[in-house]
PDB file of C-alpha atoms and ligand atoms in Angstrom:
ATOM      1  CA  MET A   1      35.705  51.008  12.692  1.00  0.00           C
ATOM      2  CA  SER A   2      33.825  53.742  15.141  1.00  0.00           C
ATOM      3  CA  GLU A   3      31.921  52.877  18.132  1.00  0.00           C
ATOM      4  CA  LYS A   4      28.795  54.256  16.267  1.00  0.00           C
ATOM      5  CA  GLU A   5      29.075  52.104  13.448  1.00  0.00           C
ATOM      6  CA  HIS A   6      29.987  49.272  15.842  1.00  0.00           C
ATOM      7  CA  LYS A   7      26.715  49.463  17.470  1.00  0.00           C
ATOM      8  CA  VAL A   8      24.941  49.872  14.439  1.00  0.00           C
ATOM      9  CA  SER A   9      26.012  46.749  12.854  1.00  0.00           C
ATOM     10  CA  ARG A  10      25.561  45.063  16.204  1.00  0.00           C
ATOM     11  CA  ARG A  11      22.111  45.822  16.205  1.00  0.00           C
ATOM     12  CA  GLN A  12      21.637  45.045  12.598  1.00  0.00           C
ATOM     13  CA  PHE A  13      22.901  41.843  13.439  1.00  0.00           C
ATOM     14  CA  LEU A  14      20.757  40.983  16.202  1.00  0.00           C
ATOM     15  CA  THR A  15      17.970  42.339  14.149  1.00  0.00           C
ATOM     16  CA  TYR A  16      18.832  39.994  11.459  1.00  0.00           C
ATOM     17  CA  SER A  17      19.309  37.098  13.874  1.00  0.00           C
ATOM     18  CA  LEU A  18      15.937  37.558  15.476  1.00  0.00           C
ATOM     19  CA  VAL A  19      14.334  37.790  11.917  1.00  0.00           C
ATOM     20  CA  GLY A  20      16.103  34.849  11.596  1.00  0.00           C
ATOM     21  CA  VAL A  21      14.823  32.762  14.232  1.00  0.00           C
ATOM     22  CA  GLY A  22      11.552  34.224  13.887  1.00  0.00           C
ATOM     23  CA  GLY A  23      11.468  32.945  10.247  1.00  0.00           C
ATOM     24  CA  PHE A  24      12.583  29.544  11.287  1.00  0.00           C
ATOM     25  CA  MET A  25       9.893  29.504  14.176  1.00  0.00           C
ATOM     26  CA  ALA A  26       7.056  30.476  11.750  1.00  0.00           C
ATOM     27  CA  ALA A  27       8.514  27.582   9.320  1.00  0.00           C
ATOM     28  CA  SER A  28       8.048  25.281  12.015  1.00  0.00           C
ATOM     29  CA  ALA A  29       4.872  26.368  12.998  1.00  0.00           C
ATOM     30  CA  ILE A  30       3.719  26.320   9.619  1.00  0.00           C
ATOM     31  CA  SER A  31       4.870  23.243   8.157  1.00  0.00           C
ATOM     32  CA  PRO A  32       2.762  20.746   9.781  1.00  0.00           C
ATOM     33  CA  MET A  33      -0.267  22.810   8.558  1.00  0.00           C
ATOM     34  CA  VAL A  34       1.444  22.384   5.017  1.00  0.00           C
ATOM     35  CA  ARG A  35       1.813  18.694   5.317  1.00  0.00           C
ATOM     36  CA  PHE A  36      -1.820  18.148   6.582  1.00  0.00           C
ATOM     37  CA  ALA A  37      -2.870  20.432   3.612  1.00  0.00           C
ATOM     38  CA  LEU A  38      -0.777  18.648   1.213  1.00  0.00           C
ATOM     39  CA  ASP A  39      -1.390  14.599   2.455  1.00  0.00           C
ATOM     40  CA  PRO A  40      -4.743  14.189   0.769  1.00  0.00           C
ATOM     41  CA  ALA A  41      -3.628  15.434  -2.290  1.00  0.00           C
ATOM     42  CA  LEU A  42      -0.816  13.115  -2.041  1.00  0.00           C
ATOM     43  CA  GLU A  43      -3.047  10.556  -1.661  1.00  0.00           C
ATOM     44  CA  ALA A  44      -5.063  10.979  -4.565  1.00  0.00           C
ATOM     45  CA  GLY A  45      -1.956  10.956  -6.608  1.00  0.00           C
ATOM     46  CA  GLY A  46      -0.690  14.220  -6.540  1.00  0.00           C
ATOM     47  CA  GLU A  47       1.991  13.951  -8.738  1.00  0.00           C
ATOM     48  CA  SER A  48       2.058  16.378 -11.770  1.00  0.00           C
ATOM     49  CA  ASP A  49       4.217  14.847 -14.173  1.00  0.00           C
ATOM     50  CA  TYR A  50       3.039  12.856 -16.486  1.00  0.00           C
ATOM     51  CA  VAL A  51       4.115   9.149 -17.250  1.00  0.00           C
ATOM     52  CA  ALA A  52       4.124   7.021 -20.532  1.00  0.00           C
ATOM     53  CA  VAL A  53       1.926   4.139 -19.710  1.00  0.00           C
ATOM     54  CA  THR A  54       0.936   2.501 -22.821  1.00  0.00           C
ATOM     55  CA  THR A  55       0.208   3.319 -26.702  1.00  0.00           C
ATOM     56  CA  VAL A  56      -3.032   3.669 -28.261  1.00  0.00           C
ATOM     57  CA  ASP A  57      -2.747   0.255 -30.502  1.00  0.00           C
ATOM     58  CA  GLN A  58      -2.995  -1.345 -27.289  1.00  0.00           C
ATOM     59  CA  LEU A  59      -6.174  -0.364 -26.074  1.00  0.00           C
ATOM     60  CA  SER A  60      -9.592  -1.768 -26.550  1.00  0.00           C
ATOM     61  CA  GLU A  61     -13.145  -1.186 -25.765  1.00  0.00           C
ATOM     62  CA  GLU A  62     -12.816  -3.391 -22.603  1.00  0.00           C
ATOM     63  CA  PRO A  63     -10.890  -2.244 -19.794  1.00  0.00           C
ATOM     64  CA  GLN A  64      -7.399  -3.322 -19.394  1.00  0.00           C
ATOM     65  CA  ARG A  65      -5.060  -2.849 -16.506  1.00  0.00           C
ATOM     66  CA  PHE A  66      -1.888  -1.072 -16.940  1.00  0.00           C
ATOM     67  CA  ASP A  67       1.010  -0.920 -14.260  1.00  0.00           C
ATOM     68  CA  PHE A  68       3.571   2.031 -14.155  1.00  0.00           C
ATOM     69  CA  GLN A  69       5.612   4.010 -11.648  1.00  0.00           C
ATOM     70  CA  VAL A  70       5.680   7.359 -10.381  1.00  0.00           C
ATOM     71  CA  GLU A  71       8.339   9.436  -8.459  1.00  0.00           C
ATOM     72  CA  VAL A  72       6.944  10.227  -5.385  1.00  0.00           C
ATOM     73  CA  VAL A  73       8.737  12.582  -2.939  1.00  0.00           C
ATOM     74  CA  ASP A  74       7.545  12.044   0.547  1.00  0.00           C
ATOM     75  CA  ALA A  75       8.890  14.494   3.180  1.00  0.00           C
ATOM     76  CA  TRP A  76      12.625  13.936   2.854  1.00  0.00           C
ATOM     77  CA  TYR A  77      12.925  11.107   0.285  1.00  0.00           C
ATOM     78  CA  THR A  78      12.051  10.474  -3.031  1.00  0.00           C
ATOM     79  CA  SER A  79      10.883   6.685  -4.234  1.00  0.00           C
ATOM     80  CA  ASN A  80       9.314   4.971  -7.311  1.00  0.00           C
ATOM     81  CA  GLN A  81       6.173   3.545  -6.484  1.00  0.00           C
ATOM     82  CA  PRO A  82       3.765   1.436  -8.306  1.00  0.00           C
ATOM     83  CA  ARG A  83       0.411   2.675  -9.845  1.00  0.00           C
ATOM     84  CA  SER A  84      -1.886   1.166 -12.105  1.00  0.00           C
ATOM     85  CA  ALA A  85      -4.988   2.478 -14.263  1.00  0.00           C
ATOM     86  CA  TRP A  86      -7.616   0.991 -15.989  1.00  0.00           C
ATOM     87  CA  ILE A  87      -7.560   2.086 -19.883  1.00  0.00           C
ATOM     88  CA  TYR A  88     -10.225   1.682 -22.468  1.00  0.00           C
ATOM     89  CA  LYS A  89     -11.388   3.261 -25.705  1.00  0.00           C
ATOM     90  CA  GLU A  90     -15.009   4.490 -26.412  1.00  0.00           C
ATOM     91  CA  GLY A  91     -15.210   5.662 -29.704  1.00  0.00           C
ATOM     92  CA  ASP A  92     -12.095   8.105 -30.166  1.00  0.00           C
ATOM     93  CA  GLU A  93     -12.038   8.799 -26.356  1.00  0.00           C
ATOM     94  CA  ILE A  94      -9.740   7.149 -23.952  1.00  0.00           C
ATOM     95  CA  ILE A  95     -10.442   6.588 -20.603  1.00  0.00           C
ATOM     96  CA  ALA A  96      -7.918   5.812 -17.827  1.00  0.00           C
ATOM     97  CA  LEU A  97      -9.571   5.008 -14.135  1.00  0.00           C
ATOM     98  CA  SER A  98      -7.829   4.773 -11.326  1.00  0.00           C
ATOM     99  CA  PRO A  99      -8.395   1.365  -9.803  1.00  0.00           C
ATOM    100  CA  GLN A 100      -8.398   2.492  -6.056  1.00  0.00           C
ATOM    101  CA  CYS A 101     -11.602   1.988  -4.390  1.00  0.00           C
ATOM    102  CA  THR A 102     -13.170   5.054  -3.562  1.00  0.00           C
ATOM    103  CA  HIS A 103     -14.538   3.125  -0.243  1.00  0.00           C
ATOM    104  CA  LEU A 104     -11.369   2.634   1.675  1.00  0.00           C
ATOM    105  CA  GLY A 105      -8.615   2.143  -1.184  1.00  0.00           C
ATOM    106  CA  CYS A 106      -8.509  -1.526  -2.215  1.00  0.00           C
ATOM    107  CA  THR A 107      -7.750  -2.238  -5.989  1.00  0.00           C
ATOM    108  CA  VAL A 108     -10.438  -2.868  -7.653  1.00  0.00           C
ATOM    109  CA  ASN A 109     -10.652  -5.610 -10.902  1.00  0.00           C
ATOM    110  CA  TRP A 110     -12.420  -5.517 -14.169  1.00  0.00           C
ATOM    111  CA  ASN A 111     -15.174  -8.152 -14.745  1.00  0.00           C
ATOM    112  CA  ALA A 112     -13.805 -10.044 -11.591  1.00  0.00           C
ATOM    113  CA  ASN A 113     -16.960 -11.068 -10.106  1.00  0.00           C
ATOM    114  CA  GLU A 114     -19.379 -13.732 -11.681  1.00  0.00           C
ATOM    115  CA  ASP A 115     -22.355 -12.480 -10.174  1.00  0.00           C
ATOM    116  CA  HIS A 116     -21.826  -8.849 -11.387  1.00  0.00           C
ATOM    117  CA  PRO A 117     -20.281  -8.956 -15.218  1.00  0.00           C
ATOM    118  CA  ASN A 118     -18.867  -5.885 -17.052  1.00  0.00           C
ATOM    119  CA  GLN A 119     -18.330  -3.922 -13.771  1.00  0.00           C
ATOM    120  CA  PHE A 120     -15.217  -3.020 -11.627  1.00  0.00           C
ATOM    121  CA  TYR A 121     -15.393  -5.047  -8.440  1.00  0.00           C
ATOM    122  CA  CYS A 122     -13.715  -4.603  -4.933  1.00  0.00           C
ATOM    123  CA  PRO A 123     -12.900  -7.955  -3.308  1.00  0.00           C
ATOM    124  CA  CYS A 124     -12.549  -6.066   0.090  1.00  0.00           C
ATOM    125  CA  HIS A 125     -16.485  -4.954   0.876  1.00  0.00           C
ATOM    126  CA  ASP A 126     -18.335  -6.043  -2.448  1.00  0.00           C
ATOM    127  CA  GLY A 127     -17.977  -2.458  -3.690  1.00  0.00           C
ATOM    128  CA  ARG A 128     -18.782  -2.128  -7.591  1.00  0.00           C
ATOM    129  CA  PHE A 129     -18.452   0.330 -10.293  1.00  0.00           C
ATOM    130  CA  GLU A 130     -19.965   0.518 -13.922  1.00  0.00           C
ATOM    131  CA  LYS A 131     -17.556   0.647 -16.920  1.00  0.00           C
ATOM    132  CA  SER A 132     -17.669   4.794 -16.546  1.00  0.00           C
ATOM    133  CA  GLY A 133     -16.304   4.416 -13.142  1.00  0.00           C
ATOM    134  CA  GLN A 134     -19.970   5.143 -11.801  1.00  0.00           C
ATOM    135  CA  ASN A 135     -20.219   3.754  -7.959  1.00  0.00           C
ATOM    136  CA  VAL A 136     -23.300   1.186  -8.115  1.00  0.00           C
ATOM    137  CA  ALA A 137     -25.888   2.207  -5.482  1.00  0.00           C
ATOM    138  CA  ASN A 138     -26.004   0.304  -2.407  1.00  0.00           C
ATOM    139  CA  THR A 139     -22.572  -0.632  -2.172  1.00  0.00           C
ATOM    140  CA  PRO A 140     -20.019   0.679   0.092  1.00  0.00           C
ATOM    141  CA  PRO A 141     -18.298   3.508  -2.181  1.00  0.00           C
ATOM    142  CA  THR A 142     -20.037   6.752  -2.207  1.00  0.00           C
ATOM    143  CA  ARG A 143     -18.270   8.202  -5.342  1.00  0.00           C
ATOM    144  CA  PRO A 144     -17.087   6.940  -8.680  1.00  0.00           C
ATOM    145  CA  LEU A 145     -13.486   5.868  -9.392  1.00  0.00           C
ATOM    146  CA  ASP A 146     -11.011   8.905  -9.678  1.00  0.00           C
ATOM    147  CA  ILE A 147     -10.384   9.542 -13.358  1.00  0.00           C
ATOM    148  CA  TYR A 148      -6.599  10.335 -14.518  1.00  0.00           C
ATOM    149  CA  GLU A 149      -5.470  13.445 -16.282  1.00  0.00           C
ATOM    150  CA  MET A 150      -4.456  12.030 -19.651  1.00  0.00           C
ATOM    151  CA  GLU A 151      -2.530  13.311 -23.130  1.00  0.00           C
ATOM    152  CA  VAL A 152      -1.951  11.385 -25.848  1.00  0.00           C
ATOM    153  CA  ARG A 153       1.351  12.060 -27.927  1.00  0.00           C
ATOM    154  CA  ASP A 154       2.486  10.430 -31.042  1.00  0.00           C
ATOM    155  CA  GLY A 155       0.142   7.152 -30.249  1.00  0.00           C
ATOM    156  CA  THR A 156       1.678   7.256 -26.557  1.00  0.00           C
ATOM    157  CA  VAL A 157      -0.527   7.360 -23.739  1.00  0.00           C
ATOM    158  CA  TYR A 158       0.856   9.807 -20.895  1.00  0.00           C
ATOM    159  CA  LEU A 159      -0.944   9.630 -17.342  1.00  0.00           C
ATOM    160  CA  GLY A 160      -0.761  12.618 -15.023  1.00  0.00           C
ATOM    161  CA  LYS A 161      -2.550  12.715 -11.485  1.00  0.00           C
ATOM    162  CA  THR A 162      -6.075  11.603 -10.591  1.00  0.00           C
ATOM    163  CA  ILE A 163      -9.429  13.752 -10.283  1.00  0.00           C
ATOM    164  CA  GLU A 164     -11.911  13.195  -8.086  1.00  0.00           C
ATOM    165  CA  ARG A 165     -15.323  13.056  -9.378  1.00  0.00           C
ATOM    166  CA  LYS A 166     -18.480  13.648  -7.823  1.00  0.00           C
ATOM    167  CA  THR A 167     -20.456  11.997 -10.340  1.00  0.00           C
ATOM    168  CA  VAL A 168     -19.965  10.765 -13.984  1.00  0.00           C
TER     169      VAL A 168
ATOM    170  CA  MET B   1      -3.502   0.540   5.949  1.00  0.00           C
ATOM    171  CA  LYS B   2       0.093   0.942   6.710  1.00  0.00           C
ATOM    172  CA  TRP B   3       1.633   1.964  10.193  1.00  0.00           C
ATOM    173  CA  ARG B   4       1.501   5.771   9.895  1.00  0.00           C
ATOM    174  CA  THR B   5      -0.536   8.037  11.842  1.00  0.00           C
ATOM    175  CA  GLU B   6      -2.449   9.631   9.069  1.00  0.00           C
ATOM    176  CA  GLN B   7      -3.698   6.202   8.149  1.00  0.00           C
ATOM    177  CA  MET B   8      -4.677   5.671  11.832  1.00  0.00           C
ATOM    178  CA  ASP B   9      -7.278   8.220  11.407  1.00  0.00           C
ATOM    179  CA  THR B  10      -9.118   6.328   8.240  1.00  0.00           C
ATOM    180  CA  TYR B  11      -8.564   3.127  10.565  1.00  0.00           C
ATOM    181  CA  LEU B  12     -10.321   4.558  13.598  1.00  0.00           C
ATOM    182  CA  ASN B  13     -13.340   5.931  11.399  1.00  0.00           C
ATOM    183  CA  ALA B  14     -13.707   2.582   9.442  1.00  0.00           C
ATOM    184  CA  LYS B  15     -12.583  -0.153  11.840  1.00  0.00           C
ATOM    185  CA  GLU B  16     -15.530  -2.017  11.435  1.00  0.00           C
ATOM    186  CA  TYR B  17     -14.248  -2.701   7.602  1.00  0.00           C
ATOM    187  CA  VAL B  18     -10.405  -3.386   8.607  1.00  0.00           C
ATOM    188  CA  ASP B  19     -10.903  -6.828   9.865  1.00  0.00           C
ATOM    189  CA  THR B  20      -7.352  -8.516   8.896  1.00  0.00           C
ATOM    190  CA  ALA B  21      -4.004  -7.760   9.981  1.00  0.00           C
ATOM    191  CA  ILE B  22      -1.137  -9.023   8.287  1.00  0.00           C
ATOM    192  CA  ILE B  23       2.006  -9.725  10.165  1.00  0.00           C
ATOM    193  CA  PRO B  24       5.226 -10.272   8.351  1.00  0.00           C
ATOM    194  CA  LEU B  25       7.823 -12.624  10.237  1.00  0.00           C
ATOM    195  CA  MET B  26      11.388 -12.117  10.022  1.00  0.00           C
ATOM    196  CA  PRO B  27      14.367 -14.148  10.905  1.00  0.00           C
ATOM    197  CA  VAL B  28      17.935 -12.264  12.032  1.00  0.00           C
ATOM    198  CA  ASP B  29      21.095 -14.176  12.175  1.00  0.00           C
ATOM    199  CA  TRP B  30      24.409 -12.580  12.043  1.00  0.00           C
ATOM    200  CA  ASN B  31      26.357 -15.935  12.308  1.00  0.00           C
ATOM    201  CA  ASN B  32      24.749 -18.241   9.874  1.00  0.00           C
ATOM    202  CA  ASP B  33      24.138 -16.680   6.478  1.00  0.00           C
ATOM    203  CA  PRO B  34      22.938 -13.078   7.376  1.00  0.00           C
ATOM    204  CA  LYS B  35      22.556 -12.284   3.526  1.00  0.00           C
ATOM    205  CA  GLY B  36      20.209 -15.158   3.227  1.00  0.00           C
ATOM    206  CA  LYS B  37      18.183 -14.002   6.159  1.00  0.00           C
ATOM    207  CA  VAL B  38      18.406 -10.412   4.738  1.00  0.00           C
ATOM    208  CA  SER B  39      17.081 -11.350   1.577  1.00  0.00           C
ATOM    209  CA  MET B  40      13.912 -13.332   3.272  1.00  0.00           C
ATOM    210  CA  GLY B  41      13.233 -10.067   5.019  1.00  0.00           C
ATOM    211  CA  GLU B  42      13.264  -7.959   1.654  1.00  0.00           C
ATOM    212  CA  PHE B  43      11.091 -10.435  -0.198  1.00  0.00           C
ATOM    213  CA  THR B  44       8.718 -10.483   2.889  1.00  0.00           C
ATOM    214  CA  THR B  45       8.572  -6.943   2.811  1.00  0.00           C
ATOM    215  CA  LEU B  46       7.976  -6.770  -1.083  1.00  0.00           C
ATOM    216  CA  LEU B  47       5.141  -9.170  -1.034  1.00  0.00           C
ATOM    217  CA  VAL B  48       3.419  -7.625   2.210  1.00  0.00           C
ATOM    218  CA  ASP B  49       3.669  -3.868   0.756  1.00  0.00           C
ATOM    219  CA  GLU B  50       2.110  -5.128  -2.266  1.00  0.00           C
ATOM    220  CA  LEU B  51      -0.599  -6.966  -0.574  1.00  0.00           C
ATOM    221  CA  GLU B  52      -1.545  -3.783   1.255  1.00  0.00           C
ATOM    222  CA  ARG B  53      -1.886  -1.982  -1.991  1.00  0.00           C
ATOM    223  CA  GLN B  54      -4.191  -4.750  -3.314  1.00  0.00           C
ATOM    224  CA  PHE B  55      -6.240  -4.782  -0.081  1.00  0.00           C
ATOM    225  CA  LYS B  56      -5.411  -1.211   1.353  1.00  0.00           C
ATOM    226  CA  GLY B  57      -9.018  -0.962   3.087  1.00  0.00           C
ATOM    227  CA  ARG B  58      -9.641  -4.247   4.424  1.00  0.00           C
ATOM    228  CA  VAL B  59      -5.925  -5.127   5.987  1.00  0.00           C
ATOM    229  CA  PHE B  60      -3.597  -3.323   8.257  1.00  0.00           C
ATOM    230  CA  GLN B  61       0.214  -3.954   7.849  1.00  0.00           C
ATOM    231  CA  ILE B  62       1.611  -4.601  11.158  1.00  0.00           C
ATOM    232  CA  PRO B  63       5.490  -4.356  11.809  1.00  0.00           C
ATOM    233  CA  PRO B  64       7.385  -7.373  11.554  1.00  0.00           C
ATOM    234  CA  PHE B  65       7.596  -9.771  14.153  1.00  0.00           C
ATOM    235  CA  VAL B  66      11.392 -10.439  14.447  1.00  0.00           C
ATOM    236  CA  TYR B  67      13.305 -13.115  15.958  1.00  0.00           C
ATOM    237  CA  LEU B  68      16.776 -14.574  16.382  1.00  0.00           C
ATOM    238  CA  THR B  69      17.023 -18.101  14.523  1.00  0.00           C
ATOM    239  CA  SER B  70      18.046 -19.274  17.683  1.00  0.00           C
ATOM    240  CA  GLU B  71      15.339 -18.701  19.651  1.00  0.00           C
ATOM    241  CA  ASP B  72      13.580 -22.025  20.211  1.00  0.00           C
ATOM    242  CA  ASP B  73      10.555 -23.083  18.685  1.00  0.00           C
ATOM    243  CA  THR B  74       8.354 -23.113  21.795  1.00  0.00           C
ATOM    244  CA  ALA B  75       9.421 -19.400  22.781  1.00  0.00           C
ATOM    245  CA  LYS B  76       9.132 -18.132  19.407  1.00  0.00           C
ATOM    246  CA  ARG B  77       5.738 -19.446  18.810  1.00  0.00           C
ATOM    247  CA  ASN B  78       4.435 -18.418  22.129  1.00  0.00           C
ATOM    248  CA  ARG B  79       5.529 -14.802  21.411  1.00  0.00           C
ATOM    249  CA  LEU B  80       3.857 -15.208  17.994  1.00  0.00           C
ATOM    250  CA  LEU B  81       0.730 -16.797  19.864  1.00  0.00           C
ATOM    251  CA  ALA B  82       0.883 -13.443  22.175  1.00  0.00           C
ATOM    252  CA  TRP B  83       0.702 -11.239  19.269  1.00  0.00           C
ATOM    253  CA  ASP B  84      -2.046 -12.960  17.794  1.00  0.00           C
ATOM    254  CA  LYS B  85      -4.308 -13.018  20.616  1.00  0.00           C
ATOM    255  CA  HIS B  86      -3.510  -9.163  21.081  1.00  0.00           C
ATOM    256  CA  PHE B  87      -5.015  -8.256  17.381  1.00  0.00           C
ATOM    257  CA  PHE B  88      -7.339 -10.921  17.533  1.00  0.00           C
ATOM    258  CA  ASN B  89      -8.753  -9.288  20.797  1.00  0.00           C
ATOM    259  CA  ASN B  90      -9.002  -5.992  19.626  1.00  0.00           C
ATOM    260  CA  GLY B  91     -11.159  -6.054  16.681  1.00  0.00           C
ATOM    261  CA  PHE B  92      -8.959  -8.503  13.818  1.00  0.00           C
ATOM    262  CA  LYS B  93     -10.971 -11.382  12.975  1.00  0.00           C
ATOM    263  CA  TYR B  94      -8.219 -12.650  10.355  1.00  0.00           C
ATOM    264  CA  ILE B  95      -5.083 -12.732  10.872  1.00  0.00           C
ATOM    265  CA  ILE B  96      -2.092 -13.642   8.376  1.00  0.00           C
ATOM    266  CA  TYR B  97       1.310 -14.609   8.997  1.00  0.00           C
ATOM    267  CA  VAL B  98       3.437 -14.031   5.648  1.00  0.00           C
ATOM    268  CA  THR B  99       7.452 -15.384   5.712  1.00  0.00           C
ATOM    269  CA  SER B 100      10.064 -16.557   3.690  1.00  0.00           C
ATOM    270  CA  ASP B 101      11.580 -18.529   6.372  1.00  0.00           C
ATOM    271  CA  GLY B 102      10.723 -22.099   5.975  1.00  0.00           C
ATOM    272  CA  GLU B 103      11.060 -23.212   9.667  1.00  0.00           C
ATOM    273  CA  TRP B 104       7.778 -21.845  10.202  1.00  0.00           C
ATOM    274  CA  LYS B 105       6.505 -24.776   7.977  1.00  0.00           C
ATOM    275  CA  ARG B 106       7.207 -26.940  10.950  1.00  0.00           C
ATOM    276  CA  LEU B 107       4.761 -24.632  13.081  1.00  0.00           C
ATOM    277  CA  GLU B 108       2.133 -24.052  11.151  1.00  0.00           C
ATOM    278  CA  LYS B 109      -0.420 -26.863  12.735  1.00  0.00           C
ATOM    279  CA  GLU B 110       0.334 -25.070  16.035  1.00  0.00           C
ATOM    280  CA  LEU B 111      -0.524 -21.393  14.753  1.00  0.00           C
ATOM    281  CA  PRO B 112      -3.832 -20.297  15.172  1.00  0.00           C
ATOM    282  CA  ASP B 113      -4.506 -18.471  11.928  1.00  0.00           C
ATOM    283  CA  MET B 114      -3.208 -18.440   8.225  1.00  0.00           C
ATOM    284  CA  LEU B 115       0.743 -18.812   7.277  1.00  0.00           C
ATOM    285  CA  LEU B 116       1.713 -17.702   3.867  1.00  0.00           C
ATOM    286  CA  TRP B 117       5.241 -19.030   3.335  1.00  0.00           C
ATOM    287  CA  ILE B 118       7.084 -17.746   0.044  1.00  0.00           C
ATOM    288  CA  PRO B 119      10.117 -18.931  -0.414  1.00  0.00           C
ATOM    289  CA  SER B 120      12.450 -15.994  -1.128  1.00  0.00           C
ATOM    290  CA  LEU B 121      14.247 -15.144  -4.714  1.00  0.00           C
ATOM    291  CA  SER B 122      17.106 -13.272  -4.573  1.00  0.00           C
ATOM    292  CA  LEU B 123      15.762 -10.039  -6.595  1.00  0.00           C
ATOM    293  CA  GLU B 124      19.450  -8.451  -6.509  1.00  0.00           C
ATOM    294  CA  ALA B 125      20.461 -10.453  -9.773  1.00  0.00           C
ATOM    295  CA  MET B 126      17.137  -9.590 -11.574  1.00  0.00           C
ATOM    296  CA  ASP B 127      16.413  -6.301 -13.553  1.00  0.00           C
ATOM    297  CA  GLU B 128      13.369  -4.352 -12.158  1.00  0.00           C
ATOM    298  CA  SER B 129      10.801  -5.220 -14.545  1.00  0.00           C
ATOM    299  CA  TYR B 130      11.602  -9.162 -14.496  1.00  0.00           C
ATOM    300  CA  ALA B 131      11.234  -9.045 -10.627  1.00  0.00           C
ATOM    301  CA  LYS B 132       8.134  -7.261 -10.922  1.00  0.00           C
ATOM    302  CA  GLN B 133       7.037 -10.156 -12.864  1.00  0.00           C
ATOM    303  CA  ILE B 134       8.072 -12.592 -10.543  1.00  0.00           C
ATOM    304  CA  VAL B 135       6.020 -10.852  -7.375  1.00  0.00           C
ATOM    305  CA  ASP B 136       3.259 -10.261  -9.660  1.00  0.00           C
ATOM    306  CA  GLN B 137       3.020 -14.137 -10.254  1.00  0.00           C
ATOM    307  CA  GLN B 138       3.343 -14.789  -6.776  1.00  0.00           C
ATOM    308  CA  MET B 139       0.557 -12.312  -6.015  1.00  0.00           C
ATOM    309  CA  LYS B 140      -1.487 -14.036  -8.872  1.00  0.00           C
ATOM    310  CA  GLN B 141      -1.627 -17.263  -6.309  1.00  0.00           C
ATOM    311  CA  ILE B 142      -1.871 -15.229  -2.948  1.00  0.00           C
ATOM    312  CA  LEU B 143      -4.775 -12.870  -3.862  1.00  0.00           C
ATOM    313  CA  PRO B 144      -7.141 -15.640  -4.381  1.00  0.00           C
ATOM    314  CA  LEU B 145      -5.980 -17.582  -1.297  1.00  0.00           C
ATOM    315  CA  ILE B 146      -7.085 -14.348   0.904  1.00  0.00           C
ATOM    316  CA  ALA B 147     -10.060 -13.456  -1.064  1.00  0.00           C
ATOM    317  CA  ASN B 148     -11.522 -16.910  -0.163  1.00  0.00           C
ATOM    318  CA  LYS B 149     -10.216 -16.862   3.218  1.00  0.00           C
ATOM    319  CA  TRP B 150     -12.692 -14.215   3.845  1.00  0.00           C
ATOM    320  CA  ARG B 151     -15.333 -16.441   2.554  1.00  0.00           C
ATOM    321  CA  GLU B 152     -14.825 -18.515   5.196  1.00  0.00           C
ATOM    322  CA  GLU B 153     -15.501 -18.194   9.294  1.00  0.00           C
ATOM    323  CA  PRO B 154     -12.738 -16.826  11.200  1.00  0.00           C
ATOM    324  CA  ALA B 155     -10.738 -19.431  13.014  1.00  0.00           C
ATOM    325  CA  GLU B 156     -11.662 -19.803  16.493  1.00  0.00           C
ATOM    326  CA  ARG B 157      -9.260 -19.275  19.028  1.00  0.00           C
ATOM    327  CA  SER B 158      -8.747 -21.321  22.602  1.00  0.00           C
TER     328      SER B 158
HETATM  329  S1  LIG C 201     -12.515  -0.731  -0.195  1.00  0.00           S
HETATM  330 FE1  LIG C 201     -13.658  -1.398  -2.136  1.00  0.00          FE
HETATM  331  S2  LIG C 201     -15.548  -1.988  -0.769  1.00  0.00           S
HETATM  332 FE2  LIG C 201     -14.434  -1.151   0.908  1.00  0.00          FE
END
């Protein structure tokens, strides 16, 4: 190997390694921001894969609770986490609502408070929602229950991620 | 809410709504039936995680209060009282201790707030859906206990 080639290749090596280090530093500077950007999405149920939850013939006009599991990748490990949905039929339409109260995240229940029949009720601070998920004025929640992305294939109901709504 | 920095931000903005601390009580004993103690801790964690999921917006899940089973009753109780006092004086009106360790039953009267003692079941032999049913059944009994508690005045501390 000639002296000249040697120098070039060493400079190249240095260049590569500097790029390498620079890239690495940039990555570590950016990744915290990326995490911040991603976190709310994860909270809202950022999973994009659809999960089979129930079959259409199980559904009625009355909201029923279905439990299922989703795979969540949280930084460096993957886990199965429990999820629930309140699902009902309205004519031909199927509606799947997230049970997470939009105030601070407690799990709401259908028809659970005698004083407020046919509403979703949050036991934590008396938040209430109409059947459609619309939040009831003068209770703590300020937006409707989130709705699940949904697909029906061969009579099976698949749920995806949850979507925030401003109004119903 | 969970013991995580990003949930602390939510907490700090909504403190007045989060008035209940949940403290798991977990025994350790590497001499006498260590596996039994692990199973107690595991079961307690499962229940407390589920409680947190149901009541996320009103409860804070505190890290476990851990003790050697050989620690004597008075010392153990006094340590727990110090935890209780700390959280009570810092904004939590209700404090719930959750455990599978039956020893706490004896000390229940000396505790200032609510003890939930749920005997542990060995989940390892069960398949997942059965284990889930068991936890759901327990939950059906526990959730109303807590909802009722919220209708009462907080317990006085001396
Ligand atoms: S978390 Fe539902 S009303 Fe506050």
